[in-house]
Each structure stands twice: as structure tokens, then as C-alpha cells.
């Protein structure tokens, strides 16, 4: 043990991210601490002076450093939430955005009267659009296409994780 506490780590993380100009420095530091430790904020408030292992502190500060380099938080945690589903993301795909949810909501509205729709998701990336539509329309046939083999692997992983077969 190096004597580093949860509180001390969080403060270091917040300071590093703020100095790097990360707009949501406080929130990102929290989310990375939760990700690395597996402990909730409630746990933190109850046991903030608890020591962490050296490996936890190193892992946290490594992720903080990468976030300070403006790598998206979602690429560090491999988690992105889209229309109520958790998607795996990495550097090979874009992080799903709120405006893309608006696009999918419009598509859902247009498709609600269709039976057994065929859906083509071009440049599928993480697969968030096609998978979400497939889950809303289980009778549909969805084809996700991408020029990137690595992106297709991410989409396939999400299809499996979200049971969108």
C-alpha cells in the first residue's frame, strides 16, 4: 500500500483534469475513480479515507493522464450509453451522441407502421443505430456495414452483448 486514499486520488484526478482544460474535470475524475475501484459514490462518501492499493492508484492516474490528453472518457471505460442500452466502444468507433438518439427516434416514428422492415446501417461503427432499431423491431432484418474491420468487430461484440440477434 502506498497510503493513497480515495479522497486523495479523487482530488489529484480533478486537479490534473482541470489543469488540462477538461470541462467536466470533476465528473470525469469521479467516473474514472468509480470505474477503477468498482466503488460507488455512496461508498466514497462513507469511506473516503480508505487506503487504496498501489496498483489501483497507478491505474487511476494512468487513466486520468490519458483523459488529460483529451481521449474521450467512453474510450477509456469502454462504455457508452445510447437510448437506454450500454454499448462497448473503443478507439475504433465514434462515441454515440445525443443527436444520434434524435435521429433514431425519428426513424422509429417513420417505421412504426412498417412490418418486417429491412434496415441498412451504413458506417455502423459501434452498431448503436442498427442494434437499437433491431431491438425495437425484433421482426426486422438489419445489416450493419462499415469499411473498418475493427469497427465491425465492435458492432458484433455489441450485437452479442445486447442480444440483438
XYZ file of C-alpha atoms in Angstrom:
165
model
C 0.000 0.000 0.000
C 1.193 3.472 -0.774
C -1.085 5.238 1.716
C -3.107 6.952 -1.017
C -6.766 7.369 -0.088
C -9.882 7.504 -2.249
C -10.249 11.196 -1.354
C -6.638 11.955 -2.184
C -6.848 10.181 -5.524
C -10.041 11.981 -6.474
C -8.528 15.381 -5.659
C -5.403 14.585 -7.689
C -7.533 13.448 -10.612
C -9.720 16.550 -10.504
C -6.690 18.832 -10.366
C -4.900 17.118 -13.270
C -8.004 17.206 -15.464
C -8.796 20.832 -14.583
C -5.233 21.872 -15.436
C -5.583 20.062 -18.776
C -8.689 22.104 -19.580
C -11.169 19.234 -19.351
C -14.578 20.925 -18.996
C -16.104 18.197 -16.840
C -12.958 17.587 -14.773
C -14.847 16.871 -11.552
C -17.334 14.493 -13.118
C -14.747 12.688 -15.212
C -12.476 12.221 -12.185
C -15.432 10.705 -10.276
C -16.402 8.386 -13.113
C -12.861 7.144 -13.569
C -12.489 6.560 -9.823
C -15.724 4.550 -9.801
C -14.569 2.635 -12.875
C -11.152 1.722 -11.464
C -12.227 0.919 -7.906
C -15.658 -0.556 -8.589
C -16.908 1.550 -5.670
C -19.933 3.849 -5.803
C -20.048 7.474 -4.771
C -22.018 6.457 -1.703
C -19.114 4.183 -0.731
C -16.686 7.027 -1.344
C -18.630 9.368 0.957
C -18.728 6.742 3.683
C -15.133 5.518 3.324
C -13.234 8.297 1.528
C -10.215 7.971 3.792
C -9.839 4.293 2.946
C -6.429 3.458 1.500
C -6.181 2.013 -1.976
C -3.589 -0.356 -3.318
C -0.668 0.963 -5.289
C -1.933 -0.806 -8.407
C -5.355 0.900 -8.120
C -3.710 4.303 -7.672
C -1.418 3.711 -10.658
C -4.279 2.530 -12.875
C -6.422 5.526 -11.904
C -3.660 8.049 -12.502
C -2.819 6.401 -15.832
C -6.444 6.815 -16.974
C -6.512 10.379 -15.633
C -3.380 11.120 -17.641
C -4.934 9.685 -20.789
C -8.132 11.690 -20.187
C -5.986 14.800 -19.658
C -4.714 14.081 -23.183
C -8.329 14.558 -24.318
C -9.060 10.908 -25.012
C -12.842 10.512 -24.661
C -13.923 9.159 -21.297
C -16.004 6.488 -23.026
C -12.936 5.181 -24.854
C -11.182 4.799 -21.507
C -14.043 2.981 -19.788
C -15.291 1.248 -22.968
C -18.842 2.262 -22.002
C -21.264 4.479 -23.874
C -24.958 4.716 -23.173
C -27.363 5.087 -26.074
C -31.159 5.009 -25.833
C -31.102 3.043 -22.595
C -28.506 0.496 -23.675
C -24.854 0.195 -22.711
C -22.575 -0.128 -25.729
C -18.933 -1.138 -25.792
C -16.782 1.481 -27.533
C -13.095 1.826 -28.178
C -10.765 3.967 -30.272
C -12.004 2.266 -33.442
C -15.508 3.776 -33.267
C -17.100 7.122 -32.571
C -18.827 7.641 -29.235
C -22.630 7.658 -29.767
C -24.055 11.148 -29.285
C -27.346 12.629 -28.133
C -28.121 13.991 -31.601
C -27.844 10.449 -32.972
C -30.549 9.401 -30.486
C -32.752 12.090 -32.044
C -32.089 10.543 -35.455
C -33.084 7.093 -34.200
C -36.241 8.482 -32.571
C -37.205 9.987 -35.945
C -36.518 6.672 -37.681
C -38.654 4.858 -35.114
C -41.515 7.254 -35.766
C -41.242 6.745 -39.534
C -41.015 2.970 -39.190
C -43.780 2.335 -36.657
C -46.320 1.353 -39.347
C -43.891 -0.927 -41.200
C -43.991 -4.697 -40.900
C -40.748 -6.644 -41.059
C -38.584 -3.699 -42.174
C -35.210 -4.133 -43.841
C -32.712 -1.730 -42.300
C -29.299 -0.791 -43.683
C -26.958 0.859 -41.191
C -24.130 2.362 -43.247
C -20.898 3.222 -41.399
C -22.262 1.277 -38.441
C -19.327 1.903 -36.083
C -20.418 0.619 -32.673
C -23.695 -0.561 -34.182
C -25.736 1.657 -31.875
C -28.229 2.699 -34.556
C -28.812 -0.689 -36.165
C -28.837 -2.596 -32.869
C -31.260 -0.155 -31.260
C -33.603 -0.403 -34.249
C -33.300 -4.206 -34.224
C -34.266 -4.295 -30.553
C -37.279 -2.021 -31.184
C -38.312 -4.039 -34.249
C -37.414 -7.677 -33.488
C -39.039 -8.812 -36.762
C -36.737 -6.527 -38.782
C -33.662 -7.530 -40.740
C -30.721 -5.245 -40.046
C -27.463 -5.112 -41.955
C -24.629 -3.074 -40.474
C -21.875 -2.110 -42.925
C -18.538 -0.450 -42.285
C -15.237 -0.181 -44.168
C -13.376 -0.748 -40.895
C -12.941 -4.381 -39.857
C -12.162 -3.190 -36.323
C -15.410 -1.220 -36.157
C -17.329 -4.265 -37.374
C -15.798 -6.309 -34.545
C -17.021 -3.687 -32.051
C -20.522 -3.782 -33.595
C -20.509 -7.592 -33.475
C -19.498 -7.502 -29.804
C -22.366 -5.092 -29.068
C -24.814 -7.230 -31.031
C -23.834 -10.208 -28.889
C -23.743 -8.278 -25.582
C -27.175 -6.746 -26.211
C -28.648 -9.984 -27.539
C -29.754 -8.357 -30.773
C -29.669 -11.483 -32.912
